[in-house]
Coordinates of C-alpha atoms and ligand atoms in Angstrom, one line a residue:
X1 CA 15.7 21.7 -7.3
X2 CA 16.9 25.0 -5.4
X3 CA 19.0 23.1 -3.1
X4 CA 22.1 25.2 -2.4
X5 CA 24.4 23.1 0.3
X6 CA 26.1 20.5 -0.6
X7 CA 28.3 19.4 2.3
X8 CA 27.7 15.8 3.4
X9 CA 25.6 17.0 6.5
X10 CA 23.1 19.0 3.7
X11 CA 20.2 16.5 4.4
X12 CA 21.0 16.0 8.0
X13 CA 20.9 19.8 8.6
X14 CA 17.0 19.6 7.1
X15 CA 16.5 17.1 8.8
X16 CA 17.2 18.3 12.1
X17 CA 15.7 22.0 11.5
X18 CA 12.9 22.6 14.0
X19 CA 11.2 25.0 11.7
X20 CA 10.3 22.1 9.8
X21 CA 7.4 21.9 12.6
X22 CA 7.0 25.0 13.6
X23 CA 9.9 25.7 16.2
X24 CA 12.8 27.6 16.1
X25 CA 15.9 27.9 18.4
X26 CA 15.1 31.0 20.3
X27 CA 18.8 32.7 22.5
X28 CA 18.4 33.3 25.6
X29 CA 18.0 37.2 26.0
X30 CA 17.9 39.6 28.9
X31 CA 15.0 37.7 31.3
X32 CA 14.1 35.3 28.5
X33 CA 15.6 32.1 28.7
X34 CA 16.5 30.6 25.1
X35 CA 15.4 27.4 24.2
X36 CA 12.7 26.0 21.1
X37 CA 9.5 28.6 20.6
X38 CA 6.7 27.9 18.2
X39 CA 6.6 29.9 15.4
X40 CA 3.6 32.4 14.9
X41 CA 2.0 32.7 11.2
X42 CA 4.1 29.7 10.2
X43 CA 2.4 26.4 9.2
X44 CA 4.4 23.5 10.3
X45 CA 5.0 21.1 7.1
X46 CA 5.9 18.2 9.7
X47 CA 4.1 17.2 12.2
X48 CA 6.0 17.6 15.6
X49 CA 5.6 13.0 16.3
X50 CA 7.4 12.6 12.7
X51 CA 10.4 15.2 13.5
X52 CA 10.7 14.1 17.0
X53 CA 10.7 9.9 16.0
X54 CA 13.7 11.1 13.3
X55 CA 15.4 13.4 15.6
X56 CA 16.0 11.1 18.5
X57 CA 17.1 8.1 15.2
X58 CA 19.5 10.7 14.2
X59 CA 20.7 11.4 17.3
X60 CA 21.2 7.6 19.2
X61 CA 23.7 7.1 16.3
X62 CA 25.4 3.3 17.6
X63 CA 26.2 4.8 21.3
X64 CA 22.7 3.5 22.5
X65 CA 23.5 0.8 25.3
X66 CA 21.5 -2.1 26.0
X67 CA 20.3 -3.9 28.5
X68 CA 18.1 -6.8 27.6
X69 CA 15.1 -8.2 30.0
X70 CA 12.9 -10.7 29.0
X71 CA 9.9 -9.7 31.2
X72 CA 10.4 -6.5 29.0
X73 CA 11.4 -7.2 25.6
X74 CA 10.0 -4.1 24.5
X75 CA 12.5 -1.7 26.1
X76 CA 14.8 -0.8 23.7
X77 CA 12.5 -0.8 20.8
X78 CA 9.2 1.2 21.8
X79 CA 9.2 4.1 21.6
X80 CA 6.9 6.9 23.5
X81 CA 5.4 9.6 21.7
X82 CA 7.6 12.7 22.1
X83 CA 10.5 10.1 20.2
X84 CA 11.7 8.8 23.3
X85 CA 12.4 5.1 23.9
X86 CA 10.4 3.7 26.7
X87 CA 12.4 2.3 30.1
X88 CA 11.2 -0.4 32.0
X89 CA 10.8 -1.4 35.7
X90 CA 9.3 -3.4 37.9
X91 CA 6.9 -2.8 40.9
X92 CA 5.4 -5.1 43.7
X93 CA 1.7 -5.6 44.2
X94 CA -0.1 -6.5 47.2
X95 CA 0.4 -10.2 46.6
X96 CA 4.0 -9.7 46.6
X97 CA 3.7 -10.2 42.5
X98 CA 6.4 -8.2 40.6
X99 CA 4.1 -6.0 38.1
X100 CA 6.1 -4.5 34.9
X101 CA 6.0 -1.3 33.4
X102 CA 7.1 0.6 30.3
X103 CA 7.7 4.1 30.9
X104 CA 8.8 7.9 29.3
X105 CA 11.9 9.0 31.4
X106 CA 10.8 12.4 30.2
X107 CA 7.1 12.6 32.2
X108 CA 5.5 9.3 33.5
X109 CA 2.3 11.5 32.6
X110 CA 3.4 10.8 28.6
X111 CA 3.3 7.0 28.9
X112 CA 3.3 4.5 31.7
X113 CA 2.1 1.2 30.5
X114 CA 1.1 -1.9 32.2
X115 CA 3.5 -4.4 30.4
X116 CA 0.7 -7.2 30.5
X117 CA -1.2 -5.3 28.4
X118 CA 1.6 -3.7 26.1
X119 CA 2.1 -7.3 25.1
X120 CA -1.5 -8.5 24.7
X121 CA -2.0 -5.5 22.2
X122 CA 1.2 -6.4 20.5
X123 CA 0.2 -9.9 20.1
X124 CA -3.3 -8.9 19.1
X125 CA -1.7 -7.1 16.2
X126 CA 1.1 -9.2 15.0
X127 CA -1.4 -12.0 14.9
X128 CA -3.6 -9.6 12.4
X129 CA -0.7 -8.4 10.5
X130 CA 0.2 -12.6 9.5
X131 CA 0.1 -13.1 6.2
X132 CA -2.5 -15.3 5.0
X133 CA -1.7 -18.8 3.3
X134 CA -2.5 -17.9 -0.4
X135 CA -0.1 -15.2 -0.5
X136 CA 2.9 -17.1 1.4
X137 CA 2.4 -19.9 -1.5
X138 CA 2.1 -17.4 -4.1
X139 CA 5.5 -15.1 -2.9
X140 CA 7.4 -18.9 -2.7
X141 CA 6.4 -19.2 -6.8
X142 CA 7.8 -15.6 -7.5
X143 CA 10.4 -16.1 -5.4
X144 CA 11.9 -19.1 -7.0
X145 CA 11.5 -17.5 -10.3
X146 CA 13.2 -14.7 -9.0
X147 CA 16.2 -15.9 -7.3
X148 CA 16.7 -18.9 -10.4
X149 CA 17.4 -15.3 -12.4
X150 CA 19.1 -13.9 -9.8
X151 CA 20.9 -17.6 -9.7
X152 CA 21.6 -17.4 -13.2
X153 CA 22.9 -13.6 -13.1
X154 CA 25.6 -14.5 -10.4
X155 CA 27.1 -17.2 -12.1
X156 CA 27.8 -15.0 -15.2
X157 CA 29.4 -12.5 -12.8
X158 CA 31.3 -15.1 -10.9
X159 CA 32.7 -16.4 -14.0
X160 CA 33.4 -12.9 -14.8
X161 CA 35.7 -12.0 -11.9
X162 CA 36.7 -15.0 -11.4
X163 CA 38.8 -14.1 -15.5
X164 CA 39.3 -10.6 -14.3
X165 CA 40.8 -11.6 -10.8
X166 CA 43.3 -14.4 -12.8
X167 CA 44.0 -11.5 -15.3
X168 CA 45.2 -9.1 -12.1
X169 CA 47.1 -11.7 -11.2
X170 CA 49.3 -12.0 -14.6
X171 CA 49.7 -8.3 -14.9
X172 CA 51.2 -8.4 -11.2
X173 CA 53.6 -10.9 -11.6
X174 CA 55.0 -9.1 -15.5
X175 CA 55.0 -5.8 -12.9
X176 CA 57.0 -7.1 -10.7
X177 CA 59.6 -8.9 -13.5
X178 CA 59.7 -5.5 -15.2
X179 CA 60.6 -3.8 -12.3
X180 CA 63.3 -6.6 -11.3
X181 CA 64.6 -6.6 -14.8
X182 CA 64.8 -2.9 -14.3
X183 CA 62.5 -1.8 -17.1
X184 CA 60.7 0.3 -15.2
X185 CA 61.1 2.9 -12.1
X186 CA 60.3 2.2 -9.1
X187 CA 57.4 4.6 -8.7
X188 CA 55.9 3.4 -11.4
X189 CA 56.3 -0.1 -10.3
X190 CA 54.5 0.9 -7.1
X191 CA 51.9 2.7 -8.5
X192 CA 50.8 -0.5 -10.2
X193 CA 51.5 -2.6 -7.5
X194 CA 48.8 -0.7 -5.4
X195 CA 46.6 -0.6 -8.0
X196 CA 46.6 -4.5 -8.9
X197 CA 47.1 -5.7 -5.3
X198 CA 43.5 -3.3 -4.2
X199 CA 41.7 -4.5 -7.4
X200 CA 42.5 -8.2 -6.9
X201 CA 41.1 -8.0 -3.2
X202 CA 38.7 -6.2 -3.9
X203 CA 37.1 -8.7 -6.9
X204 CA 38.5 -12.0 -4.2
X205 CA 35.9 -10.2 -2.0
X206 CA 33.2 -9.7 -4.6
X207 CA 33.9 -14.1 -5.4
X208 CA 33.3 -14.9 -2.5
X209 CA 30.2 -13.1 -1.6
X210 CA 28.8 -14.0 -5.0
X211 CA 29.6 -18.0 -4.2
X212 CA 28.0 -17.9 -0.6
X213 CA 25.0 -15.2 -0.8
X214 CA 22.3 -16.4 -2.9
X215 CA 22.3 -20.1 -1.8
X216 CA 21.9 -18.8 1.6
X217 CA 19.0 -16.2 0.8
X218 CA 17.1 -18.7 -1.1
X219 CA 16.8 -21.5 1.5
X220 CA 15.8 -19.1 4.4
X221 CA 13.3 -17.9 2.0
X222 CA 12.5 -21.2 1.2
X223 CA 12.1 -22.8 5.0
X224 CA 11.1 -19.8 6.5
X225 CA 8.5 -18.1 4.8
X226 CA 5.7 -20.2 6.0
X227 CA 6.6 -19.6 9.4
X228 CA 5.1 -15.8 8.5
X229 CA 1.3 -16.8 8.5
X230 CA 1.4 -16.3 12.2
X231 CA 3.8 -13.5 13.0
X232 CA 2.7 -13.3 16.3
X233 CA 4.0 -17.2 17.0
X234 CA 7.5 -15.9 15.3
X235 CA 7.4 -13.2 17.6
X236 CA 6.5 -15.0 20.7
X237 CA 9.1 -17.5 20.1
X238 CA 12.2 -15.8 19.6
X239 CA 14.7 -14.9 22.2
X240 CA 14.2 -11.5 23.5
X241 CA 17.2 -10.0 20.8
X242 CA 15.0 -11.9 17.6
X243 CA 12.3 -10.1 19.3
X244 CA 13.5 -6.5 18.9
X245 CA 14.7 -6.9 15.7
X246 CA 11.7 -8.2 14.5
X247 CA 9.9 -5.2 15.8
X248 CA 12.5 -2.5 15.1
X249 CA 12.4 -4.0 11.5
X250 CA 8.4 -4.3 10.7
X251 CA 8.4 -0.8 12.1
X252 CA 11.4 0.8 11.0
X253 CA 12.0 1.5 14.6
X254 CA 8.8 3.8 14.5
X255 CA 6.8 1.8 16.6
X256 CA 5.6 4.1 19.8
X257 CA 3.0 3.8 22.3
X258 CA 0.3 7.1 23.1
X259 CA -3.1 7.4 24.2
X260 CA -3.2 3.6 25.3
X261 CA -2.6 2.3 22.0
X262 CA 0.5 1.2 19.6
X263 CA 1.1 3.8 17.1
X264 CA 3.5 3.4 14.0
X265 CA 3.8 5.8 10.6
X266 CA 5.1 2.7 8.9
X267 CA 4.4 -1.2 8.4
X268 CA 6.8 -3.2 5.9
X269 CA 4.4 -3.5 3.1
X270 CA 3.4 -7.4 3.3
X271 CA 2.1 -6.9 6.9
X272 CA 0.0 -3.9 6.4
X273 CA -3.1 -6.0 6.0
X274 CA -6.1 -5.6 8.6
X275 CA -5.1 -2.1 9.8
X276 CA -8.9 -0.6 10.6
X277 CA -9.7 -4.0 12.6
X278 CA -6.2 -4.1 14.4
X279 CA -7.4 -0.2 15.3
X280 CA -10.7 -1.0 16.4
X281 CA -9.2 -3.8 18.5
X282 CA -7.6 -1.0 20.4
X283 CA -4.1 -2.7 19.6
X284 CA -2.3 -0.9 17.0
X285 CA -3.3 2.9 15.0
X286 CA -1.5 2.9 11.7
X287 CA -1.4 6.4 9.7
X288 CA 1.1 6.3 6.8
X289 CA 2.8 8.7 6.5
X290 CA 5.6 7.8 3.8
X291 CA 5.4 6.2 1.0
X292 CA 7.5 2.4 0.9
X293 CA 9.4 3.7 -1.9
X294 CA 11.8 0.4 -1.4
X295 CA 8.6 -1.7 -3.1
X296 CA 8.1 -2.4 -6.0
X297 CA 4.7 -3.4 -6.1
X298 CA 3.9 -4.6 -9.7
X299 CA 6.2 -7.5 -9.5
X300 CA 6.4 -8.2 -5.7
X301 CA 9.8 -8.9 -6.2
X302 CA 10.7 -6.0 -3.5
X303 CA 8.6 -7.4 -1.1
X304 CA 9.7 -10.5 -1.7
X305 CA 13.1 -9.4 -1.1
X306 CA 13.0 -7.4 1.3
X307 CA 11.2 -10.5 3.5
X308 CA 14.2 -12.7 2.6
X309 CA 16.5 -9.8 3.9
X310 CA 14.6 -9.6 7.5
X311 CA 14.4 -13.4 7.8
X312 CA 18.5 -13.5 7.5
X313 CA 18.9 -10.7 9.7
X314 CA 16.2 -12.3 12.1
X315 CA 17.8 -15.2 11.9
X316 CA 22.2 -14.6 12.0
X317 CA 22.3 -10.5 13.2
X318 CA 22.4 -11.6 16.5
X319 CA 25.3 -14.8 16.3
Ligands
ZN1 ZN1 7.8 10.8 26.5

């Protein structure tokens, strides 16, 4: 209500403010080297995982390269506790066996994690987090209601542009016999040519997302969903790409690894089901700490939707 900035960076620079948790940027002075320095009689209002996880997502922007292993499918997606995502490598036992480990780059003493296990925990969870049978039958009947409206509603819009983008298409052509009749300047002409030419792409566009879209959504919806009753078979049989998304999207990219045990601030709503068994299996310790605010929950229809949206992405990000 106070908030002064309004440069585009305003939330980023929030965001990104130590003192949030209890740092501050300290100069280097005299002796003292500069650097981040807790803040005495100040109580932190974030706590340091939270600021770190959304510092480092600020931060990797798209310049993050990948390398993708499938003895390691996590690396790239888990992250470790102080925000960092985990490497991987390989060692050789005894045996001659290649042995796999996730680790912090930072300090091996923050996480180095027997791969092996990483995944049994994962699967452990995953298999917990399936949703059971009742409610995938129940989301297919709101979902068909759903997308007939949503059907309906695109077809009225179609029909819509479809008249406006004819109508651009009229005014263009009397714009341009104006202009060769010489009724009007040239300037003018162009002005309106611009203008026509940008709206009629633009609403071309808008047709043809409207035409393809919604068909698409609502088979996936429709020959997919059942396949989420046992997430951990989605996840185990999808090519080491499916894999991270699926992961990076259930967990928001949250998903981080401390204290021998999967940690996450966030679960896309349908899956949070069986959290205090999936904790006392040792496999996965979920503490919200935001609210889904993209979920609508009296309808479902934001779950529902937002299931359809993962399953495409799941499905065609990676073509
Ligand atoms: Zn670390």
């Amino acid at each position: 209500m106070g908030l002064k900035r309004t440069a585009t960076t305003a939330v980023e620079r929030i965001l990104t403010n130590p003192l949030y948790y209890g740092f501050q940027h300290v100069k280097a002075w005299k002796h003292n080297p500069g650097g981040l320095y807790p803040l005495k009689n100040h109580e932190p209002i974030v706590d340091p995982t939270t600021w770190k996880l959304v510092n480092e997502k600020i931060k990797r922007g798209s310049k993050e390269r990948k390398i993708y292993d499938d003895k390691i499918p996590l690396r790239g997606v888990l992250r470790c506790h102080c925000g960092k995502l985990l490497t991987g490598a390989a060692s050789r036992g005894k045996m001659g066996k290649y042995y796999y480990y996730y680790k912090c780059s930072i300090a091996s003493a923050h996480n180095n994690i027997n791969s092996e296990k990483a995944h049994k925990q994962l699967s452990g969870a995953l298999e917990l987090m399936s949703l059971p049978e009742e409610l995938i039958s129940s989301i297919k009947e709101k979902s068909e209601v759903e997308m007939e409206i949503t059907l309906k509603e695109h077809k009225t819009l179609l029909k819509q542009h479809q008249i406006e983008y004819e109508q651009a298409g009229e005014k263009l052509m009397s714009i341009e016999e104006k202009w060769i009749t010489n009724r009007i300047q040239h300037d003018t002409y162009e002005r309106w040519h611009n203008e026509l030419t940008t709206k009629k792409e633009s609403l071309k566009e808008q047709i043809e997302k409207l035409r393809h879209n919604g068909d698409r959504t609502f088979s996936l919806l429709r020959d997919q969903l059942f396949y989420l009753s046992d997430l951990n078979y989605v996840y185990t049989e999808a090519t080491t790409i499916e894999k991270q998304e699926l992961i990076k999207m259930v967990f928001d990219d949250y998903l981080y690894y401390e204290n021998g045990i999967y940690r996450t601030p966030y679960i896309m709503e349908p899956f949070v089901r069986n959290e205090l068994k999936i904790r006392e299996m040792g496999y996965l310790d979920y503490t919200k700490k935001r609210d889904n605010f993209s979920i609508i929950p009296s309808s479902g229809a934001g779950e529902i939707r937002t299931l359809v949206q993962s399953w495409y992405c799941i499905r065609f990000l990676h073509v």
